[in-house]
Amino acid sequence: MRARLVAGNWKMHGSRTSNRALLDAVIRGMSEISGVECAVCVPFPYLAEAAVQLARSAVGCAAQNVSEHAQGAYTGEVSAAMLAEFDCRYVLVGHSERRQIFGETDARAAAKFVAAQAAGMAPILCVGETLEERDAGRTESTVARQLDAVLEKAGVAALAKSVLAYEPVWTIGTGRNATPEQAQAVHAFLRGRIAGRNNEIAARLRILYGGSVKPANAKALFSMSDIDGGLIGGASLVADDFLEIVRAAESRG
Ligand code: PGA
């Protein structure tokens, strides 16, 4: 059985003071939860402090982005080796905000995926369609294209040390939800596509759902057979909400 994972994505939120309080509450809450892995993707400047606070806790440290380059004249970029120094277990790759606002291509996301793994971190590869693509019946072709770019560059074996996250763009930060059935259908499609290359890797791969996951809808989403946890934006900024979502993943059993 696949171990559940719930990851918080703080995006560009927080301060040293508010982070400390939030992490403290999440660490405390996680000490009473078992059977679910939990991580938080914190903004770069706070990683060092967060790593110290999270050390020896049940909450993993993670980053929101990484450069595809190892080092060099790339002003403003942060390499995978740098992140690994701060105990980052996971790093988001290809989040829709990176794709849409910062113009990240499928190829770039694939290069970041490879760079993260080369430094010993597990990439959380995000895929998802826009509302326009969904309405045009292009949900599957869109997520397939995003996934295939990584499969081609890294090879299917590389997925064994990664996590996939399906995040329909039209549900991110919008309060709109994919129904559990809509989400499950895409998760099953993604798993099936990977199974076409390697059955075992597909069966073991954790596929998270993200996009306006809240305490009220988490349980129904996590009860679907191919949904192995969540990538949580807004609700991860409120400790009680985030912990309730983690507990919803636990209770799926
Ligand atoms: P949201 O964000 O939960 O605020 O919709 C999810 C994400 O972008 O990872």
Short mmCIF file of C-alpha atoms and ligand atoms in Angstrom, two decimals:
data_model
loop_
_atom_site.label_atom_id
_atom_site.label_comp_id
_atom_site.label_asym_id
_atom_site.label_seq_id
_atom_site.Cartn_x
_atom_site.Cartn_y
_atom_site.Cartn_z
CA MET A 1 0.00 0.00 0.00
CA ARG A 2 1.20 3.51 -0.78
CA ALA A 3 2.04 5.66 2.25
CA ARG A 4 -0.10 8.79 2.38
CA LEU A 5 1.60 12.15 1.99
CA VAL A 6 0.16 15.57 2.70
CA ALA A 7 2.38 18.51 1.73
CA GLY A 8 1.70 22.13 2.54
CA ASN A 9 2.67 24.73 -0.04
CA TRP A 10 2.99 28.05 1.72
CA LYS A 11 3.67 29.88 -1.55
CA MET A 12 4.90 33.45 -0.93
CA HIS A 13 3.48 33.75 2.57
CA GLY A 14 4.95 33.93 6.05
CA SER A 15 7.37 35.73 8.28
CA ARG A 16 9.95 34.47 10.74
CA THR A 17 7.52 34.97 13.60
CA SER A 18 4.43 33.50 11.97
CA ASN A 19 6.39 30.55 10.56
CA ARG A 20 7.69 29.62 13.97
CA ALA A 21 4.20 29.55 15.46
CA LEU A 22 2.73 27.66 12.50
CA LEU A 23 5.46 25.02 12.45
CA ASP A 24 5.27 24.64 16.19
CA ALA A 25 1.56 23.91 16.00
CA VAL A 26 1.96 21.52 13.05
CA ILE A 27 4.81 19.63 14.75
CA ARG A 28 2.74 19.30 17.92
CA GLY A 29 -0.32 18.13 15.99
CA MET A 30 1.69 15.63 13.96
CA SER A 31 2.97 13.98 17.13
CA GLU A 32 -0.53 12.59 17.56
CA ILE A 33 -1.04 11.48 13.97
CA SER A 34 0.33 8.28 12.51
CA GLY A 35 0.31 6.66 9.14
CA VAL A 36 0.57 9.87 7.12
CA GLU A 37 3.74 11.58 6.03
CA CYS A 38 3.68 15.35 6.22
CA ALA A 39 5.92 18.03 4.70
CA VAL A 40 5.85 21.78 4.24
CA CYS A 41 7.23 23.71 1.28
CA VAL A 42 8.56 26.94 2.76
CA PRO A 43 9.92 30.00 0.94
CA PHE A 44 13.70 29.95 0.33
CA PRO A 45 14.82 32.52 2.92
CA TYR A 46 13.11 30.60 5.71
CA LEU A 47 14.44 27.15 4.85
CA ALA A 48 17.43 27.31 7.17
CA GLU A 49 15.35 28.25 10.19
CA ALA A 50 12.56 25.83 9.30
CA ALA A 51 15.05 22.98 8.89
CA VAL A 52 16.32 23.55 12.42
CA GLN A 53 12.81 23.68 13.83
CA LEU A 54 11.70 20.59 11.90
CA ALA A 55 14.76 18.49 12.71
CA ARG A 56 13.77 15.25 14.45
CA SER A 57 10.08 16.09 14.02
CA ALA A 58 7.53 14.16 11.98
CA VAL A 59 7.28 17.07 9.54
CA GLY A 60 9.55 17.15 6.52
CA CYS A 61 11.17 20.25 5.09
CA ALA A 62 10.57 20.99 1.41
CA ALA A 63 11.13 23.73 -1.16
CA GLN A 64 8.85 25.31 -3.73
CA ASN A 65 11.22 25.60 -6.67
CA VAL A 66 14.76 24.74 -7.77
CA SER A 67 17.12 25.74 -10.54
CA GLU A 68 17.78 23.21 -13.28
CA HIS A 69 21.43 24.36 -13.26
CA ALA A 70 24.01 22.96 -10.86
CA GLN A 71 25.87 26.24 -10.32
CA GLY A 72 27.16 29.27 -12.14
CA ALA A 73 26.11 32.68 -13.39
CA TYR A 74 22.36 32.36 -12.77
CA THR A 75 21.53 35.40 -10.69
CA GLY A 76 18.64 34.86 -8.33
CA GLU A 77 18.49 31.09 -8.76
CA VAL A 78 18.86 28.43 -6.07
CA SER A 79 20.48 25.08 -6.86
CA ALA A 80 19.35 21.65 -5.76
CA ALA A 81 22.61 21.09 -3.87
CA MET A 82 21.93 24.26 -1.86
CA LEU A 83 18.46 23.04 -0.93
CA ALA A 84 19.76 19.62 0.00
CA GLU A 85 22.05 21.28 2.55
CA PHE A 86 18.94 22.38 4.42
CA ASP A 87 17.46 18.90 4.75
CA CYS A 88 14.92 19.41 1.98
CA ARG A 89 13.29 16.07 1.36
CA TYR A 90 11.01 17.28 -1.41
CA VAL A 91 10.89 20.10 -3.92
CA LEU A 92 7.96 21.18 -6.06
CA VAL A 93 8.62 21.08 -9.78
CA GLY A 94 6.39 22.52 -12.47
CA HIS A 95 3.79 24.08 -10.18
CA SER A 96 1.18 25.76 -12.34
CA GLU A 97 2.11 29.17 -10.93
CA ARG A 98 5.67 28.59 -12.15
CA ARG A 99 4.36 27.48 -15.52
CA GLN A 100 1.79 30.22 -15.94
CA ILE A 101 3.32 33.28 -14.28
CA PHE A 102 6.99 32.56 -14.87
CA GLY A 103 6.74 30.83 -18.22
CA GLU A 104 8.24 27.49 -17.20
CA THR A 105 8.04 25.00 -20.00
CA ASP A 106 7.58 21.23 -19.79
CA ALA A 107 11.25 20.85 -20.73
CA ARG A 108 12.33 23.15 -17.94
CA ALA A 109 10.21 21.30 -15.40
CA ALA A 110 11.79 18.05 -16.58
CA ALA A 111 15.30 19.50 -16.19
CA LYS A 112 14.43 20.65 -12.67
CA PHE A 113 13.10 17.19 -11.87
CA VAL A 114 16.44 15.68 -12.87
CA ALA A 115 18.44 18.32 -10.97
CA ALA A 116 16.45 17.73 -7.78
CA GLN A 117 17.00 13.98 -7.92
CA ALA A 118 20.70 14.39 -8.65
CA ALA A 119 20.96 16.21 -5.31
CA GLY A 120 19.09 13.44 -3.49
CA MET A 121 15.71 15.14 -3.17
CA ALA A 122 12.39 13.78 -4.32
CA PRO A 123 10.68 16.09 -6.81
CA ILE A 124 6.94 16.58 -6.49
CA LEU A 125 6.01 16.99 -10.14
CA CYS A 126 2.87 19.09 -10.57
CA VAL A 127 0.63 18.66 -13.60
CA GLY A 128 -2.80 20.03 -14.39
CA GLU A 129 -5.03 21.55 -17.02
CA THR A 130 -6.48 25.05 -17.26
CA LEU A 131 -10.23 25.57 -17.39
CA GLU A 132 -9.93 26.31 -21.08
CA GLU A 133 -8.16 23.01 -21.67
CA ARG A 134 -10.74 21.11 -19.61
CA ASP A 135 -13.62 22.71 -21.47
CA ALA A 136 -11.98 21.84 -24.78
CA GLY A 137 -11.70 18.18 -23.73
CA ARG A 138 -7.94 18.43 -23.46
CA THR A 139 -7.44 17.47 -19.80
CA GLU A 140 -5.81 14.13 -20.53
CA SER A 141 -3.66 15.34 -23.41
CA THR A 142 -2.40 18.24 -21.27
CA VAL A 143 -1.37 16.20 -18.23
CA ALA A 144 0.02 13.50 -20.51
CA ARG A 145 2.21 16.05 -22.26
CA GLN A 146 3.47 17.42 -18.92
CA LEU A 147 4.18 13.93 -17.60
CA ASP A 148 5.74 12.64 -20.80
CA ALA A 149 8.30 15.47 -20.85
CA VAL A 150 9.66 14.09 -17.57
CA LEU A 151 9.37 10.44 -18.62
CA GLU A 152 11.35 11.16 -21.75
CA LYS A 153 14.07 13.11 -20.01
CA ALA A 154 14.42 11.16 -16.77
CA GLY A 155 13.08 7.71 -17.71
CA VAL A 156 10.28 5.87 -15.97
CA ALA A 157 12.62 4.43 -13.31
CA ALA A 158 13.20 7.96 -11.99
CA LEU A 159 9.55 8.15 -10.94
CA ALA A 160 10.29 5.62 -8.21
CA LYS A 161 11.93 8.42 -6.24
CA SER A 162 9.38 11.11 -6.89
CA VAL A 163 5.81 12.15 -6.21
CA LEU A 164 3.23 13.29 -8.72
CA ALA A 165 0.64 15.96 -7.96
CA TYR A 166 -2.45 16.55 -10.04
CA GLU A 167 -3.59 20.13 -9.61
CA PRO A 168 -6.28 21.35 -11.99
CA VAL A 169 -5.34 24.99 -12.52
CA TRP A 170 -8.96 26.11 -12.30
CA THR A 171 -9.20 24.85 -8.71
CA ILE A 172 -6.03 26.43 -7.33
CA GLY A 173 -6.76 29.25 -4.92
CA THR A 174 -10.19 29.68 -6.48
CA GLY A 175 -12.35 27.82 -3.97
CA ARG A 176 -13.61 25.77 -6.92
CA ASN A 177 -13.30 22.03 -6.54
CA ALA A 178 -12.86 19.15 -8.84
CA THR A 179 -15.27 16.50 -7.62
CA PRO A 180 -13.61 13.43 -6.11
CA GLU A 181 -14.71 11.52 -9.22
CA GLN A 182 -13.21 14.09 -11.59
CA ALA A 183 -9.95 14.02 -9.66
CA GLN A 184 -9.91 10.22 -9.42
CA ALA A 185 -10.41 9.93 -13.19
CA VAL A 186 -7.29 11.98 -13.92
CA HIS A 187 -5.26 10.22 -11.22
CA ALA A 188 -6.23 6.87 -12.73
CA PHE A 189 -5.33 8.13 -16.19
CA LEU A 190 -1.89 9.26 -14.99
CA ARG A 191 -1.22 6.00 -13.16
CA GLY A 192 -2.35 4.04 -16.18
CA ARG A 193 -0.06 5.98 -18.46
CA ILE A 194 2.90 5.21 -16.22
CA ALA A 195 1.80 1.57 -15.91
CA GLY A 196 2.10 1.41 -19.69
CA ARG A 197 5.84 1.76 -19.16
CA ASN A 198 6.27 0.07 -15.78
CA ASN A 199 3.50 -1.51 -13.77
CA GLU A 200 5.32 -1.76 -10.49
CA ILE A 201 6.49 1.85 -10.47
CA ALA A 202 2.98 3.00 -11.31
CA ALA A 203 1.50 0.96 -8.49
CA ARG A 204 3.92 2.41 -5.96
CA LEU A 205 3.85 6.04 -7.11
CA ARG A 206 2.08 8.46 -4.83
CA ILE A 207 -0.21 10.82 -6.70
CA LEU A 208 -1.38 13.81 -4.64
CA TYR A 209 -4.38 15.95 -5.39
CA GLY A 210 -4.20 19.73 -5.04
CA GLY A 211 -6.48 22.68 -5.61
CA SER A 212 -8.61 24.23 -2.85
CA VAL A 213 -8.36 21.17 -0.62
CA LYS A 214 -9.99 22.11 2.68
CA PRO A 215 -11.00 20.21 5.83
CA ALA A 216 -14.52 19.98 4.40
CA ASN A 217 -13.60 18.22 1.15
CA ALA A 218 -10.37 16.39 2.04
CA LYS A 219 -11.95 13.16 3.24
CA ALA A 220 -14.00 12.60 0.12
CA LEU A 221 -10.99 13.29 -2.12
CA PHE A 222 -8.66 11.05 -0.12
CA SER A 223 -11.16 8.22 -0.16
CA MET A 224 -10.62 7.75 -3.89
CA SER A 225 -8.44 4.78 -4.75
CA ASP A 226 -5.77 6.63 -6.76
CA ILE A 227 -5.53 9.72 -4.56
CA ASP A 228 -2.68 9.25 -2.12
CA GLY A 229 -2.75 12.55 -0.28
CA GLY A 230 -2.76 16.23 -1.04
CA LEU A 231 -0.79 19.31 -1.93
CA ILE A 232 -2.34 22.03 0.17
CA GLY A 233 -1.97 25.75 -0.49
CA GLY A 234 -4.19 28.20 1.41
CA ALA A 235 -5.31 25.74 4.06
CA SER A 236 -1.70 24.91 4.96
CA LEU A 237 -1.30 28.39 6.44
CA VAL A 238 -3.77 27.60 9.22
CA ALA A 239 -2.42 24.88 11.51
CA ASP A 240 -5.80 23.52 12.57
CA ASP A 241 -7.04 23.28 8.99
CA PHE A 242 -3.84 21.69 7.75
CA LEU A 243 -3.83 19.14 10.57
CA GLU A 244 -7.46 18.29 9.93
CA ILE A 245 -6.59 17.62 6.30
CA VAL A 246 -3.66 15.42 7.37
CA ARG A 247 -6.03 13.51 9.67
CA ALA A 248 -8.42 13.04 6.76
CA ALA A 249 -5.61 11.25 4.92
CA GLU A 250 -4.94 9.12 7.99
CA SER A 251 -8.51 8.00 8.36
CA ARG A 252 -8.70 6.61 4.85
CA GLY A 253 -6.88 3.58 6.26
P1 PGA B 1 -4.71 25.94 -2.93
O1 PGA B 1 -3.27 25.74 -3.62
O2 PGA B 1 -4.87 24.79 -1.95
O3 PGA B 1 -4.63 27.27 -2.24
O4 PGA B 1 -5.72 25.90 -4.01
C1 PGA B 1 -2.78 24.48 -3.98
C2 PGA B 1 -1.43 24.61 -4.64
O5 PGA B 1 -1.26 25.50 -5.47
O6 PGA B 1 -0.51 23.82 -4.38
#
